[in-house]
Coordinates of C-alpha atoms and ligand atoms in Angstrom, one line a residue:
M1425 CA 178.5 126.7 49.5
V1426 CA 178.3 126.7 53.5
A1427 CA 181.0 126.2 55.6
V1428 CA 179.5 123.6 57.7
L1429 CA 183.1 121.7 58.4
A1430 CA 184.9 124.5 59.3
P1431 CA 188.3 123.4 61.0
V1432 CA 188.9 123.8 64.9
A1433 CA 192.2 122.3 65.0
P1434 CA 195.4 122.3 63.1
A1435 CA 195.6 119.9 60.9
L1436 CA 196.7 116.2 61.7
A1437 CA 198.9 114.3 59.6
G1438 CA 196.2 111.5 59.0
G1439 CA 194.0 113.8 57.4
E1440 CA 190.8 113.8 58.0
V1441 CA 186.9 112.3 57.7
N1442 CA 183.9 113.8 57.5
I1443 CA 180.8 112.4 59.1
Y1444 CA 176.9 112.9 58.8
S1445 CA 174.9 111.5 61.8
Y1446 CA 171.6 111.0 63.3
R1447 CA 173.3 110.1 66.1
Q1448 CA 173.6 112.4 68.7
P1449 CA 177.2 113.8 69.2
D1450 CA 177.6 112.8 72.8
L1451 CA 177.2 108.7 71.5
I1452 CA 179.8 109.1 68.8
Q1453 CA 182.5 111.5 69.9
P1454 CA 184.2 109.0 72.5
L1455 CA 184.6 106.7 69.5
L1456 CA 185.8 109.1 67.3
D1457 CA 188.4 110.6 70.1
R1458 CA 189.8 107.2 70.0
F1459 CA 189.9 107.0 66.1
T1460 CA 191.5 110.1 65.8
K1461 CA 194.0 109.0 68.9
E1462 CA 194.6 105.3 67.2
T1463 CA 195.2 107.1 63.4
G1464 CA 195.7 111.0 63.6
I1465 CA 192.8 111.2 61.6
R1466 CA 191.0 114.3 62.6
A1467 CA 186.6 113.4 62.6
N1468 CA 184.5 116.1 61.7
V1469 CA 180.6 115.7 62.6
V1470 CA 177.4 116.9 61.5
T1471 CA 174.5 115.9 63.2
A1472 CA 170.9 116.5 62.4
S1473 CA 167.4 114.8 62.9
A1474 CA 166.2 114.7 59.7
G1475 CA 167.2 115.6 56.1
L1476 CA 170.8 114.5 55.9
E1477 CA 170.2 112.0 52.8
E1478 CA 168.8 114.8 50.9
R1479 CA 171.4 117.5 51.5
I1480 CA 174.2 114.9 50.6
A1481 CA 172.1 114.7 47.2
A1482 CA 171.7 118.0 47.0
E1483 CA 175.8 118.4 47.8
G1484 CA 176.3 116.1 44.8
E1485 CA 180.1 115.8 43.7
F1486 CA 180.8 118.5 46.2
S1487 CA 179.5 117.1 49.1
P1488 CA 181.8 116.6 52.0
A1489 CA 180.1 113.9 54.1
D1490 CA 182.4 110.7 54.3
I1491 CA 180.2 108.5 55.5
L1492 CA 176.5 108.8 57.3
L1493 CA 175.8 107.2 60.4
S1494 CA 172.2 105.9 60.6
V1495 CA 169.3 104.4 62.2
D1496 CA 167.2 101.5 61.3
V1497 CA 167.8 99.0 58.0
G1498 CA 164.9 100.9 56.8
R1499 CA 166.7 104.4 56.5
L1500 CA 169.8 102.7 55.3
E1501 CA 168.3 101.0 52.3
N1502 CA 166.8 104.4 52.1
A1503 CA 170.1 106.0 51.7
K1504 CA 171.0 103.6 48.8
A1505 CA 168.2 104.2 47.1
L1506 CA 168.5 107.6 46.8
G1507 CA 171.8 106.7 45.0
I1508 CA 174.0 108.5 47.5
T1509 CA 176.2 105.7 48.4
Q1510 CA 179.3 103.7 47.2
P1511 CA 179.8 100.1 48.2
I1512 CA 181.6 99.6 51.2
E1513 CA 184.3 96.8 50.0
S1514 CA 186.5 95.5 53.4
K1515 CA 187.9 92.2 54.0
V1516 CA 187.7 93.7 57.7
V1517 CA 184.1 94.5 57.9
E1518 CA 183.0 91.5 56.7
Q1519 CA 184.8 89.2 58.9
N1520 CA 184.0 91.4 62.1
I1521 CA 180.0 91.8 61.2
P1522 CA 177.6 88.4 60.5
A1523 CA 176.0 88.7 56.8
I1524 CA 172.8 88.7 58.4
Y1525 CA 173.8 92.6 59.2
R1526 CA 175.5 93.7 56.1
D1527 CA 173.7 94.7 52.9
P1528 CA 174.9 91.7 50.3
D1529 CA 175.4 94.6 47.9
H1530 CA 177.9 96.3 50.2
G1531 CA 175.3 99.6 50.4
W1532 CA 175.5 99.4 54.6
V1533 CA 176.9 97.7 57.5
G1534 CA 174.9 97.2 60.9
L1535 CA 177.2 98.6 64.1
T1536 CA 175.0 98.0 66.6
M1537 CA 171.3 96.3 67.4
R1538 CA 168.3 96.7 69.7
G1539 CA 165.7 94.4 70.1
R1540 CA 161.6 95.6 69.7
V1541 CA 160.5 93.8 73.2
F1542 CA 157.7 93.6 75.4
Y1543 CA 157.8 95.8 78.5
A1544 CA 155.3 94.1 81.1
S1545 CA 153.7 95.5 84.2
R1546 CA 155.7 93.9 87.3
E1547 CA 152.2 93.9 89.1
R1548 CA 149.8 92.9 86.7
V1549 CA 151.3 90.5 84.2
K1550 CA 152.4 87.0 85.4
E1551 CA 153.2 85.9 81.8
E1552 CA 157.5 85.1 81.6
K1553 CA 157.4 83.9 78.2
L1554 CA 155.0 85.7 75.3
S1555 CA 155.3 85.9 71.6
Y1556 CA 154.5 88.7 69.2
E1557 CA 151.4 86.2 68.2
D1558 CA 150.3 86.1 71.6
L1559 CA 149.3 89.3 71.7
I1560 CA 146.2 89.0 69.5
R1561 CA 144.7 86.7 72.3
P1562 CA 141.6 87.4 74.2
E1563 CA 143.4 88.0 77.9
W1564 CA 145.3 91.2 76.4
K1565 CA 141.8 92.9 75.5
G1566 CA 142.3 96.4 76.4
R1567 CA 145.8 95.8 78.3
L1568 CA 148.3 97.0 75.3
C1569 CA 150.0 99.9 74.0
T1570 CA 152.1 101.4 71.5
R1571 CA 153.4 104.2 69.7
S1572 CA 152.4 104.9 66.1
G1573 CA 152.0 101.7 63.8
Q1574 CA 153.8 104.0 61.0
H1575 CA 156.7 104.7 63.0
V1576 CA 159.7 103.2 61.8
Y1577 CA 160.6 100.8 64.9
N1578 CA 156.6 99.2 64.3
I1579 CA 157.3 99.0 60.8
G1580 CA 160.1 97.1 61.1
L1581 CA 158.0 94.3 63.6
F1582 CA 155.6 94.0 61.6
A1583 CA 157.7 93.7 58.5
N1584 CA 159.5 90.9 60.7
L1585 CA 155.7 89.7 61.0
I1586 CA 155.1 89.5 57.2
A1587 CA 158.7 87.7 56.4
N1588 CA 158.0 85.2 59.3
D1589 CA 153.9 84.6 59.1
G1590 CA 152.9 85.8 55.5
V1591 CA 151.3 88.9 55.1
G1592 CA 148.1 87.0 55.3
E1593 CA 148.5 86.5 59.4
A1594 CA 150.8 89.5 59.8
T1595 CA 147.6 91.6 58.7
K1596 CA 145.6 89.7 61.3
I1597 CA 148.2 90.1 64.0
V1598 CA 148.3 93.8 63.3
E1599 CA 144.9 94.1 63.4
G1600 CA 144.4 92.0 66.5
I1601 CA 146.6 94.1 68.5
R1602 CA 144.7 96.8 67.3
D1603 CA 141.7 95.6 68.8
N1604 CA 143.5 94.6 72.2
L1605 CA 144.9 98.3 72.9
A1606 CA 144.0 100.0 75.6
M1607 CA 144.5 103.4 73.7
K1608 CA 145.1 104.5 70.8
P1609 CA 148.8 104.6 69.9
S1610 CA 150.6 107.6 70.8
G1611 CA 153.7 109.1 72.2
D1612 CA 157.0 107.3 72.1
D1613 CA 158.3 104.1 73.6
R1614 CA 159.1 105.7 77.1
A1615 CA 155.5 107.2 77.2
Q1616 CA 154.4 103.2 77.1
A1617 CA 156.8 102.5 80.0
K1618 CA 155.2 105.7 81.9
A1619 CA 151.1 104.6 80.6
I1620 CA 152.5 101.1 82.3
W1621 CA 153.6 102.8 85.7
A1622 CA 150.5 104.9 85.4
G1623 CA 148.0 101.9 85.1
E1624 CA 147.1 102.7 81.8
C1625 CA 148.1 99.7 80.3
D1626 CA 150.0 96.3 81.2
L1627 CA 152.3 95.5 78.3
A1628 CA 153.8 98.2 75.4
L1629 CA 155.9 97.3 72.9
G1630 CA 159.4 99.1 73.2
N1631 CA 162.9 99.0 72.3
T1632 CA 165.6 97.4 74.7
Y1633 CA 167.8 100.6 75.1
Y1634 CA 165.4 102.9 76.7
V1635 CA 165.2 100.8 79.7
G1636 CA 168.8 101.6 80.2
L1637 CA 168.3 105.5 79.0
M1638 CA 165.5 105.7 81.8
E1639 CA 167.1 103.7 84.4
T1640 CA 169.8 105.9 83.9
D1641 CA 167.9 109.0 83.3
T1642 CA 169.1 111.7 86.1
R1643 CA 167.7 115.1 84.0
E1644 CA 163.8 113.7 84.6
P1645 CA 164.5 111.0 87.7
E1646 CA 160.6 110.1 87.1
Q1647 CA 161.9 107.7 84.5
Q1648 CA 163.7 105.8 86.8
E1649 CA 160.2 105.0 88.3
W1650 CA 158.3 104.4 85.0
A1651 CA 161.5 101.8 84.3
K1652 CA 160.7 99.9 87.8
A1653 CA 157.2 99.8 87.5
M1654 CA 158.1 97.1 84.1
R1655 CA 160.1 94.5 83.2
V1656 CA 161.3 93.2 79.8
I1657 CA 160.1 90.0 78.2
F1658 CA 162.2 88.9 75.2
P1659 CA 159.3 87.6 72.5
N1660 CA 159.7 84.4 70.8
S1661 CA 162.9 83.3 72.9
D1662 CA 161.6 79.9 72.7
G1663 CA 160.7 80.5 69.0
R1664 CA 162.6 82.0 66.1
G1665 CA 163.9 84.8 68.6
T1666 CA 162.9 88.4 69.0
E1667 CA 163.0 91.1 66.3
V1668 CA 166.0 93.4 65.9
N1669 CA 166.6 96.1 64.1
I1670 CA 170.4 98.1 63.5
S1671 CA 172.0 101.0 63.4
G1672 CA 174.7 101.2 60.4
V1673 CA 176.7 103.3 58.6
V1674 CA 176.8 103.9 55.0
L1675 CA 179.9 104.9 52.1
A1676 CA 178.9 108.4 50.6
K1677 CA 179.1 108.5 47.2
N1678 CA 181.5 111.1 46.6
A1679 CA 183.3 110.4 49.8
P1680 CA 186.4 113.5 49.3
N1681 CA 188.2 111.2 52.1
K1682 CA 187.4 107.5 51.0
A1683 CA 190.4 105.9 52.5
N1684 CA 190.1 107.2 56.4
A1685 CA 186.2 106.8 55.7
L1686 CA 186.8 103.2 55.2
K1687 CA 189.5 103.0 58.3
L1688 CA 186.9 104.9 60.4
I1689 CA 184.2 101.9 59.0
E1690 CA 186.6 99.1 59.8
F1691 CA 187.4 100.6 63.3
L1692 CA 184.0 101.0 64.0
T1693 CA 183.4 97.3 63.6
S1694 CA 186.5 96.4 65.7
D1695 CA 185.9 94.7 69.6
E1696 CA 186.9 97.9 71.2
A1697 CA 184.4 100.5 69.4
Q1698 CA 181.9 97.8 69.1
E1699 CA 181.2 97.2 72.6
I1700 CA 182.1 101.2 73.2
Y1701 CA 179.4 102.1 70.4
A1702 CA 176.8 99.6 72.2
D1703 CA 177.6 101.0 75.8
V1704 CA 177.0 104.5 75.0
N1705 CA 173.0 104.0 73.9
F1706 CA 172.1 100.6 75.8
E1707 CA 172.9 99.3 72.7
Y1708 CA 174.1 95.3 71.5
P1709 CA 177.4 94.6 69.5
V1710 CA 176.3 93.5 66.3
K1711 CA 180.0 91.6 66.4
P1712 CA 179.6 88.1 67.8
G1713 CA 181.1 87.7 71.5
L1714 CA 180.7 90.9 72.8
K1715 CA 178.7 92.4 75.9
P1716 CA 176.1 95.3 75.9
N1717 CA 176.3 97.9 78.8
K1718 CA 175.4 95.8 82.2
V1719 CA 172.3 97.1 82.9
I1720 CA 171.1 95.6 79.1
Q1721 CA 172.9 92.2 80.4
D1722 CA 170.5 92.2 83.4
L1723 CA 167.5 92.3 81.3
G1724 CA 168.0 88.7 80.0
T1725 CA 169.6 87.1 77.3
M1726 CA 168.6 88.5 73.9
K1727 CA 168.5 85.9 71.1
P1728 CA 168.1 87.8 68.1
D1729 CA 165.8 86.6 65.3
P1730 CA 168.4 85.4 62.3
L1731 CA 165.9 86.8 59.6
P1732 CA 168.8 89.0 57.6
M1733 CA 167.9 92.6 57.9
W1734 CA 167.7 93.1 53.9
E1735 CA 164.8 90.7 54.0
L1736 CA 163.1 92.6 56.8
A1737 CA 163.8 95.5 55.1
K1738 CA 162.1 94.3 52.2
Y1739 CA 158.8 93.5 53.7
R1740 CA 158.9 97.5 55.0
K1741 CA 156.2 98.8 52.4
Q1742 CA 153.8 96.1 52.8
A1743 CA 153.8 96.7 56.3
S1744 CA 152.8 100.3 56.4
E1745 CA 150.3 99.6 53.8
I1746 CA 148.9 97.1 56.7
V1747 CA 149.0 99.7 59.0
D1748 CA 146.8 102.1 57.2
K1749 CA 144.9 99.5 55.7
V1750 CA 143.7 98.4 59.3
D1751 CA 143.7 101.8 60.6
F1752 CA 146.2 100.6 63.4
D1753 CA 146.5 104.4 64.7
G1754 CA 142.7 104.9 64.7
G1755 CA 142.8 102.2 68.3
P1756 CA 140.4 99.3 68.4
Q1757 CA 137.6 98.7 66.4
N1758 CA 136.7 95.4 67.7
Ligands
LIG805 FE1 165.0 105.5 69.4

């Protein structure tokens, strides 16, 4: 066994809780500090960009992991499917988090959400309202851009289209978007904002929080220019609403500090923690009635599509198959 959670501080009266996280340390540390202050429970964190589920599985019954913090309902479902979770049974959680953002089998709980929106050129896009379905219209020929169709963010969106429009319609839309692309899908969401700034495309798919991250990026100030070149359109705001996805948490199957883990999960669903957690990464709280960061409020009001997250997760595999079948990442064919 590798000692990965070596205590650096003396034991606290409340014991400890071990967190495996795909979320960056600076996103969660302010919350954990507050949790420790309120409960006396020390929070140890292991962060990685991949492989944490496999690590928990490999560690088996000796795994020190109590909870896993992850992003995208697909990854949360995957953790459950790997058999590394146990049900989160908590009345507090059920009261705080709407059922559409929780697994009905208690396998995962959503903690923050983000919308998959349109980044629109301030100069070259006049439309105020647009739907995902509008992207296949002829006026967008050669004007769209996005990251890979197989990225989890686009898989989530395409799964949402299958749930709402049916698999036949969804296939037509994915194909139609492909044919209206200005170039082959590449880069991340910020790269699409840059492409708009550079005049390479006019309308892109992107997550809401990157707007906040770009606007406030002091390490790479040119990103502030990319953000200025675009505005956000919340797709389908006159209809079902904008597709959202969640970050969330699972309780590890062999959690050695289960009671503390449940306390931490409940804490993360509280008003106080919800606002801090959403704020640090410019996301939205999932608990109703709470506000995101001012930068995100200024984008306008997001009406989230009420499609339950588990419904969206159900169609991810089909979405991925469509992306392959139509060779979305190969770029326009017609
Ligand atoms: Fe992201």
